[in-house]
mmCIF file with all atom_site columns, C-alpha atoms in Angstrom:
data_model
loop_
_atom_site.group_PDB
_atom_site.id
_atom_site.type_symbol
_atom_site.label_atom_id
_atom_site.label_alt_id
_atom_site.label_comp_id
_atom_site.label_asym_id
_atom_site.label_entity_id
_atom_site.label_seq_id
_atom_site.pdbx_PDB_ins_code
_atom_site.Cartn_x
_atom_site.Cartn_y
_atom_site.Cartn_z
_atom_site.occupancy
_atom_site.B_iso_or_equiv
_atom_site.pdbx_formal_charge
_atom_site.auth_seq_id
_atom_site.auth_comp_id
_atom_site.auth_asym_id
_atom_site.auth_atom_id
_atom_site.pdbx_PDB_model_num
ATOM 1   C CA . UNK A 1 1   ? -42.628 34.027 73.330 1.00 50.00 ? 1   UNK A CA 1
ATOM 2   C CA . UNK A 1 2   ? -42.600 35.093 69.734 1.00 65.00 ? 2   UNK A CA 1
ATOM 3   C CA . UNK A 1 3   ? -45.579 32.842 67.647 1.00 85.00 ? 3   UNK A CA 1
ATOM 4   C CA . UNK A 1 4   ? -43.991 30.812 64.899 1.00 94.00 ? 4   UNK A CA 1
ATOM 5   C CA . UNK A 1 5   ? -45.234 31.965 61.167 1.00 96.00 ? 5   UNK A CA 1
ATOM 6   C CA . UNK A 1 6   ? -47.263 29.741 59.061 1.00 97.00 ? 6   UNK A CA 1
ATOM 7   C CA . UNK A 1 7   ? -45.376 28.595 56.032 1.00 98.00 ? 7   UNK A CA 1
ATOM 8   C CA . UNK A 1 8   ? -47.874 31.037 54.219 1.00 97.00 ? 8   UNK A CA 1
ATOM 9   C CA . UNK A 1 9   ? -46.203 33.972 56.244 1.00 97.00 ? 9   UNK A CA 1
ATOM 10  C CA . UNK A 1 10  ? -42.913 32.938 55.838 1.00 98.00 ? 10  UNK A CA 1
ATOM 11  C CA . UNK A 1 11  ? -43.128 32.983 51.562 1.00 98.00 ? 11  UNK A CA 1
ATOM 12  C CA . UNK A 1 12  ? -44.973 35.779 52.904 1.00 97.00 ? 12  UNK A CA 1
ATOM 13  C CA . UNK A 1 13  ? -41.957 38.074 54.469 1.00 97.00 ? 13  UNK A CA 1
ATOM 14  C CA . UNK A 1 14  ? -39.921 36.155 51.796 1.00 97.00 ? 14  UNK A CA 1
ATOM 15  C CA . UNK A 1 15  ? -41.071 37.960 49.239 1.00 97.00 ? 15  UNK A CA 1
ATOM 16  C CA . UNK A 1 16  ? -41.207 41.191 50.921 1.00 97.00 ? 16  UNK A CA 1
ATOM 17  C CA . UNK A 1 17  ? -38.105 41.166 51.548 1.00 96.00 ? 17  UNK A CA 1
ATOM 18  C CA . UNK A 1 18  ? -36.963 40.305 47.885 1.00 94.00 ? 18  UNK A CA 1
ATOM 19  C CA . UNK A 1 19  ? -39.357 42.990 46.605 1.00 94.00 ? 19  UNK A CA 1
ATOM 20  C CA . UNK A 1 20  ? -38.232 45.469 49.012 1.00 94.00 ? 20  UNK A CA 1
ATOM 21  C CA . UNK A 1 21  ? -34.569 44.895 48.332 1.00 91.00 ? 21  UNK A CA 1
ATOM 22  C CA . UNK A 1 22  ? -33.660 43.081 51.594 1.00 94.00 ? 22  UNK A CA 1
ATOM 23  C CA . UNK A 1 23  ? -31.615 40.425 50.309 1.00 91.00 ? 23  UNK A CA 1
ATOM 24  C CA . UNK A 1 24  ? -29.793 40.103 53.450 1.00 89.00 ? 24  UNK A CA 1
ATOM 25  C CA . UNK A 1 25  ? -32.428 39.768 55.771 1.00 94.00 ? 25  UNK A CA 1
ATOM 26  C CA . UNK A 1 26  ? -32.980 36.907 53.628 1.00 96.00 ? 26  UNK A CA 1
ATOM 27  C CA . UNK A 1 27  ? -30.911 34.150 55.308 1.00 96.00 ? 27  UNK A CA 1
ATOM 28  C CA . UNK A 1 28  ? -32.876 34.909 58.582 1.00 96.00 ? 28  UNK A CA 1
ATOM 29  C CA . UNK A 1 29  ? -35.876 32.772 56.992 1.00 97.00 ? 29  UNK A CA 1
ATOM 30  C CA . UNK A 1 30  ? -33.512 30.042 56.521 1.00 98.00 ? 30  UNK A CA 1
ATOM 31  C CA . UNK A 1 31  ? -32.611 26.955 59.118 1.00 98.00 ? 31  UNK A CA 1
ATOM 32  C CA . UNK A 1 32  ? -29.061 26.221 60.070 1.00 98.00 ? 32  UNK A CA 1
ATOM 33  C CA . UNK A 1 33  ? -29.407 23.214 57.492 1.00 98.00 ? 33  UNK A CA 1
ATOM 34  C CA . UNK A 1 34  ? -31.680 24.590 54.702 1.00 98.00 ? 34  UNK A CA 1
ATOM 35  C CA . UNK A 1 35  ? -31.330 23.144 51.061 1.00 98.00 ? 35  UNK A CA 1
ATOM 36  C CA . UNK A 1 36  ? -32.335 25.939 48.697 1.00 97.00 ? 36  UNK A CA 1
ATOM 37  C CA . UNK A 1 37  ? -32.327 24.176 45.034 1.00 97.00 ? 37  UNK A CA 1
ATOM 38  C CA . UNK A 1 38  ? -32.740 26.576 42.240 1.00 93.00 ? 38  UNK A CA 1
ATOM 39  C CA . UNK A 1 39  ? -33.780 24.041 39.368 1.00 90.00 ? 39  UNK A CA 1
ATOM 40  C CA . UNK A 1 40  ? -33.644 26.587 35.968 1.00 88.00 ? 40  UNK A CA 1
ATOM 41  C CA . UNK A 1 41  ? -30.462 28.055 36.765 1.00 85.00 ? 41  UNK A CA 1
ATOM 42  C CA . UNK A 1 42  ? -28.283 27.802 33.752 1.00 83.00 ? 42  UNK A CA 1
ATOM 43  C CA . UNK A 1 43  ? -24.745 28.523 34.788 1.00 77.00 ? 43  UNK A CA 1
ATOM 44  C CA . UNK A 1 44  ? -24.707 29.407 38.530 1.00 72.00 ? 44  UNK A CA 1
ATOM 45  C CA . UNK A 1 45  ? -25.107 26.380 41.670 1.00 75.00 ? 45  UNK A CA 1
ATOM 46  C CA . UNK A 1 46  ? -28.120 24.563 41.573 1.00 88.00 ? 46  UNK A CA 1
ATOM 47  C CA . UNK A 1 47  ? -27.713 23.928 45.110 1.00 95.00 ? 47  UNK A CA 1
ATOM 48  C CA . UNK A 1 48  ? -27.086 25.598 48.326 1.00 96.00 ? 48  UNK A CA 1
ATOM 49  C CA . UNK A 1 49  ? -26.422 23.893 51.700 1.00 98.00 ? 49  UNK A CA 1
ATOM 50  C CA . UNK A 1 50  ? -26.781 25.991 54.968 1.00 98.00 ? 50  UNK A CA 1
ATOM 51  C CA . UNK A 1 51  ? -28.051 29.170 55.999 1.00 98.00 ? 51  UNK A CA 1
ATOM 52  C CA . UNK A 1 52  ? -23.999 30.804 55.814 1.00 97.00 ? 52  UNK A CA 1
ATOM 53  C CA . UNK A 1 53  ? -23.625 29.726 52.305 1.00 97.00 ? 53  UNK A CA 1
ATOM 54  C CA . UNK A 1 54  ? -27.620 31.476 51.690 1.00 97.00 ? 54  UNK A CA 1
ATOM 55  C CA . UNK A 1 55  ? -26.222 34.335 53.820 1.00 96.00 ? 55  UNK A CA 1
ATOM 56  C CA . UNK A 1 56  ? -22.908 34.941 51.234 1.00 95.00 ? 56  UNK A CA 1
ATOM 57  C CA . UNK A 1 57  ? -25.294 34.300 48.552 1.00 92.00 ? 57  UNK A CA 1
ATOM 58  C CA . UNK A 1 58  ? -27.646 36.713 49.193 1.00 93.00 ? 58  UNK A CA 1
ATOM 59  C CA . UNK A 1 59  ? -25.285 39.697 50.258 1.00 93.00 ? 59  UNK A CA 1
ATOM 60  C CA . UNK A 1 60  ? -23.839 38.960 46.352 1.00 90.00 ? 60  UNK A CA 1
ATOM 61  C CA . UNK A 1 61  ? -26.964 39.037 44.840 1.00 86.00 ? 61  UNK A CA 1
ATOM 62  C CA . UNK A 1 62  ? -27.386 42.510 47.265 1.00 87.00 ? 62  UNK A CA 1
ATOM 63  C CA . UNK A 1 63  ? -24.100 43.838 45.951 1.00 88.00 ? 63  UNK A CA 1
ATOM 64  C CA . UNK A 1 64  ? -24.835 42.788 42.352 1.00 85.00 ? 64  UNK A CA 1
ATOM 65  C CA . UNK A 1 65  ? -28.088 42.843 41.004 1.00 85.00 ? 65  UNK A CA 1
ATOM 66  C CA . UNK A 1 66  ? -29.248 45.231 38.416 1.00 87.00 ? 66  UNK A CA 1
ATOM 67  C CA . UNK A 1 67  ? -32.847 44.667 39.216 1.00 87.00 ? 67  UNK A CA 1
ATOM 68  C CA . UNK A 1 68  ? -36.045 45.805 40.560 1.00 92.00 ? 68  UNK A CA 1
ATOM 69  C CA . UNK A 1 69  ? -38.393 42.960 41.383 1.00 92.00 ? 69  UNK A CA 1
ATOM 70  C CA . UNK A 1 70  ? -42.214 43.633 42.313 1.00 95.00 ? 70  UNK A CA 1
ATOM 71  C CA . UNK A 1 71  ? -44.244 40.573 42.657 1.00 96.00 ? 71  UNK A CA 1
ATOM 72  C CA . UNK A 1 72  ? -47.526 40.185 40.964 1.00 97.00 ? 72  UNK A CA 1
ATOM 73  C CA . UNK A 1 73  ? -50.249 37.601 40.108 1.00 97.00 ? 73  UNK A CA 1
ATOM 74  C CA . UNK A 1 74  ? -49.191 35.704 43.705 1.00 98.00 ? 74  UNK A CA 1
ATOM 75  C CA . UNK A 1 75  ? -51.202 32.529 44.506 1.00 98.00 ? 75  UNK A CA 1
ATOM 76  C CA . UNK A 1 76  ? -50.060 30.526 47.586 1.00 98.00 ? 76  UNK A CA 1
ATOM 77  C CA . UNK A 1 77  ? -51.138 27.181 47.730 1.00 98.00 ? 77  UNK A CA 1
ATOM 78  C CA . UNK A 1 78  ? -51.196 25.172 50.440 1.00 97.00 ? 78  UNK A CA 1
ATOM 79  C CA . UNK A 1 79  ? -50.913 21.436 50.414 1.00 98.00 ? 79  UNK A CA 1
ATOM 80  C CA . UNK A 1 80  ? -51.986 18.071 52.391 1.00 98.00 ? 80  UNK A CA 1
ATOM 81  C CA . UNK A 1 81  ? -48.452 18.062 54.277 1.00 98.00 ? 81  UNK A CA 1
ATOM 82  C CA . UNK A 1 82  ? -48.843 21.051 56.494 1.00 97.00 ? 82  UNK A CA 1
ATOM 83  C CA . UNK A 1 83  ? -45.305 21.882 56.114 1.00 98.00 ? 83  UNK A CA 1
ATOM 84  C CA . UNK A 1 84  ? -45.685 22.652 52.322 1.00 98.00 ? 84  UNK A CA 1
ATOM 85  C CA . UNK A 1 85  ? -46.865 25.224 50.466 1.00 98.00 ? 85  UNK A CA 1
ATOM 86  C CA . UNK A 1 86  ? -46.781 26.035 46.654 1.00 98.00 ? 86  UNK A CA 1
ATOM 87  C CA . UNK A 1 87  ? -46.512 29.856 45.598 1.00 98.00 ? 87  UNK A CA 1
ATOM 88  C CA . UNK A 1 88  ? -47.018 30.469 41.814 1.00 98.00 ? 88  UNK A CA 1
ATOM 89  C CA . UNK A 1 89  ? -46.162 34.022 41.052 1.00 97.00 ? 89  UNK A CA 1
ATOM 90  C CA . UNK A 1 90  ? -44.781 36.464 38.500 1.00 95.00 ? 90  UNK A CA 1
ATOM 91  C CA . UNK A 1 91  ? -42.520 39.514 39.449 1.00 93.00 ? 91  UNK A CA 1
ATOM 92  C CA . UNK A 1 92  ? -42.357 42.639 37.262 1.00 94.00 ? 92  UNK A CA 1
ATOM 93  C CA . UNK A 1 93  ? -38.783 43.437 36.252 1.00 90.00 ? 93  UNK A CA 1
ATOM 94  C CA . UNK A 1 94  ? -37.144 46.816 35.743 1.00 92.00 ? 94  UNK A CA 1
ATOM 95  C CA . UNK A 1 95  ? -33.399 46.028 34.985 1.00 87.00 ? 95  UNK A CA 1
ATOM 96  C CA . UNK A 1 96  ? -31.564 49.591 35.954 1.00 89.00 ? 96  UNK A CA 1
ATOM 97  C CA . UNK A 1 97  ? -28.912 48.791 34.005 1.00 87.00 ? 97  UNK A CA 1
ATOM 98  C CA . UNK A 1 98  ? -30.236 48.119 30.365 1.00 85.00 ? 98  UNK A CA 1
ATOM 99  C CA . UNK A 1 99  ? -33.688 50.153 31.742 1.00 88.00 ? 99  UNK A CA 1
ATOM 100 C CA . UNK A 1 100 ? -35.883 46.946 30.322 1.00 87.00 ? 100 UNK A CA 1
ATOM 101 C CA . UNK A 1 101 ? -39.073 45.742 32.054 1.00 90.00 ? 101 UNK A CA 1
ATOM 102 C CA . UNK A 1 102 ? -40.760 42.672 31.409 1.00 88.00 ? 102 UNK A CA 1
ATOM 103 C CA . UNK A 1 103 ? -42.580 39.704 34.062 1.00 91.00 ? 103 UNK A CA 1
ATOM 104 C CA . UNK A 1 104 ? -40.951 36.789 34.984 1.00 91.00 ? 104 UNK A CA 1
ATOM 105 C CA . UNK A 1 105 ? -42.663 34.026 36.191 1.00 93.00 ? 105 UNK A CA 1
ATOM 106 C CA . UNK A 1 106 ? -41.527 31.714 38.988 1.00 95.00 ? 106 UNK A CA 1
ATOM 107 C CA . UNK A 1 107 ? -42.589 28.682 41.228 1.00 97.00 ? 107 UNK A CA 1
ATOM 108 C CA . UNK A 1 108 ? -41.518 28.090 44.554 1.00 98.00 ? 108 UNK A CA 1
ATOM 109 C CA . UNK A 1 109 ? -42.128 24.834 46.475 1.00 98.00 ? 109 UNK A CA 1
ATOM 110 C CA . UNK A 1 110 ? -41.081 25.890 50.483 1.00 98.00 ? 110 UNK A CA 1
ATOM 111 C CA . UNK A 1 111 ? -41.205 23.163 53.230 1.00 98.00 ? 111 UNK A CA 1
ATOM 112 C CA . UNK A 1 112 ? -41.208 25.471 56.773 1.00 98.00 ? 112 UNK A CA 1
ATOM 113 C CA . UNK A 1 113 ? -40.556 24.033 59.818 1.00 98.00 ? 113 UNK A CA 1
ATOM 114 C CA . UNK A 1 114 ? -40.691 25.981 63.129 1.00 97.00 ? 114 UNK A CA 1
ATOM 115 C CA . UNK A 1 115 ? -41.072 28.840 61.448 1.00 97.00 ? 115 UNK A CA 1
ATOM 116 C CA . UNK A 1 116 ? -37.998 28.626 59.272 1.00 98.00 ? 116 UNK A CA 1
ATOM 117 C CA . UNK A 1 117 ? -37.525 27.279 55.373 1.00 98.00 ? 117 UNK A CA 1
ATOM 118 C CA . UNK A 1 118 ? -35.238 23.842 55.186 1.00 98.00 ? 118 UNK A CA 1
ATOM 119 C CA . UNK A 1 119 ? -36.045 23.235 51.941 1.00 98.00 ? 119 UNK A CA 1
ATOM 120 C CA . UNK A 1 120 ? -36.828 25.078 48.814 1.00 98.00 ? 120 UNK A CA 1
ATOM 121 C CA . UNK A 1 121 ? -37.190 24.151 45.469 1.00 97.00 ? 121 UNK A CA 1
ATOM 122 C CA . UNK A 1 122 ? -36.985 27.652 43.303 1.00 95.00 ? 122 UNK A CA 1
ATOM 123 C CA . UNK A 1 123 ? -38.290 27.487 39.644 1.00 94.00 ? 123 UNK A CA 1
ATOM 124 C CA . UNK A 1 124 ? -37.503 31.085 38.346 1.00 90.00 ? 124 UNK A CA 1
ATOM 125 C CA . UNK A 1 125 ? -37.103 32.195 34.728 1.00 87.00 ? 125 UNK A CA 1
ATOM 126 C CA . UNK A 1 126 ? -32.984 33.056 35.002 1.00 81.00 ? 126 UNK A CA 1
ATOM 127 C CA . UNK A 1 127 ? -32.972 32.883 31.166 1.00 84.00 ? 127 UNK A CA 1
ATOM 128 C CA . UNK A 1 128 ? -35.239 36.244 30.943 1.00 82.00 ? 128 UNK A CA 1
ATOM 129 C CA . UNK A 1 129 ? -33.381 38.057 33.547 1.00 77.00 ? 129 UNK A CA 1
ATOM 130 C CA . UNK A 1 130 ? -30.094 36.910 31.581 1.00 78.00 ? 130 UNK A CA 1
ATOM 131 C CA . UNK A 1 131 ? -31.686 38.112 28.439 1.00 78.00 ? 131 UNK A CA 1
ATOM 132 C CA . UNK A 1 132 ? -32.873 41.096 30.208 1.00 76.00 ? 132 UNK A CA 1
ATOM 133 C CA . UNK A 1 133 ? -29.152 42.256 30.858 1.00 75.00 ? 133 UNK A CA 1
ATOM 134 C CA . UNK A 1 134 ? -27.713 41.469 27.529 1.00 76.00 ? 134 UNK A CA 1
ATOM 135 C CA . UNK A 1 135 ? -25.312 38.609 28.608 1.00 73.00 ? 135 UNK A CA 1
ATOM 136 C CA . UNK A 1 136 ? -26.453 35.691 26.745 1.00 73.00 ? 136 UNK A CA 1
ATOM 137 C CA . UNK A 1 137 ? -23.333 35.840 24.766 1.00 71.00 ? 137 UNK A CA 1
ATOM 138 C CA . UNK A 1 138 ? -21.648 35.743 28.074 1.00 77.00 ? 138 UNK A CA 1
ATOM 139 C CA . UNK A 1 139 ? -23.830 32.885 29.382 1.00 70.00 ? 139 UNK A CA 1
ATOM 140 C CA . UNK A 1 140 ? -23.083 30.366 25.856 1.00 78.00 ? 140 UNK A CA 1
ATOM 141 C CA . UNK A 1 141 ? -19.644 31.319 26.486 1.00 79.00 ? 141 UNK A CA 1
ATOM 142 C CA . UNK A 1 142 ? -19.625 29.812 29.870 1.00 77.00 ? 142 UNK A CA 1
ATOM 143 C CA . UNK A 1 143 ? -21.776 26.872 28.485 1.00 75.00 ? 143 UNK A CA 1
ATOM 144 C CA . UNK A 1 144 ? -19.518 25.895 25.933 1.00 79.00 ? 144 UNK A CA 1
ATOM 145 C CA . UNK A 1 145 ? -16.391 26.218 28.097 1.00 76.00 ? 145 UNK A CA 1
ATOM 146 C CA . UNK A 1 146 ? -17.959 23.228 30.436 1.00 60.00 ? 146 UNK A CA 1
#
């Protein structure tokens, strides 16, 4: 029987796999009824319901992104409900598109069960990544057509 990972080692392989470009291996980490709640996104959905909806988000985000993210700076904290951790941490950016680098720094608060994320709540800097690609224009656009 396989052991179940610590919520350390599941932010762990989490961010191995973003780093590595395995966005979708991604939905693997996920339970069937995971709540993934990305608080600083400006335009896009704030929340996602279920591991199939994580799964079709993540093979976009395969298909689409422009980016090269190396983490850096990672701190895991762990926290009085054993279920929770805390990981502050800051990934380098190369954008292949516009060829800028810069950091970005996120905040994720995971809650693991079994092995398996059912809730996250992501805190990543979208604005810099938007910035990073040159569609801001694009991005007030969409604001102001709300």
């Amino acid at each position: 029987m396989p052991e179940t990972l610590t919520p350390r080692e599941v932010f762990q392989k989490l961010i191995e796999n973003i780093s590595a470009g395995r966005f979708t291996e991604l939905a693997d980490l996920y339970a069937e009824d995971a709540v993934v709640e990305t608080v600083f996104e400006p335009a896009g959905p704030r929340r996602i319901e279920g591991r199939a909806a994580l799964k079709e988000r993540f093979a976009q985000v395969s298909a689409s992104s422009p980016v090269e993210l190396t983490p850096a700076n990672v701190v895991v904290r762990e926290t009085d409900d054993a279920e929770v951790v805390v990981a502050e941490f800051d990934y380098h950016v190369h954008h292949r598109l516009t060829g800028r680098t810069f950091e970005a720094s996120n905040i994720q608060v995971l809650r693991v069960r079994d092995g398996l994320i059912v809730s996250s709540r992501d805190y990543h800097d979208h604005l810099a990544l938007i910035v990073a690609g040159g569609n801001l224009p694009q991005l007030v656009a969409a604001l102001e057509g709300k």
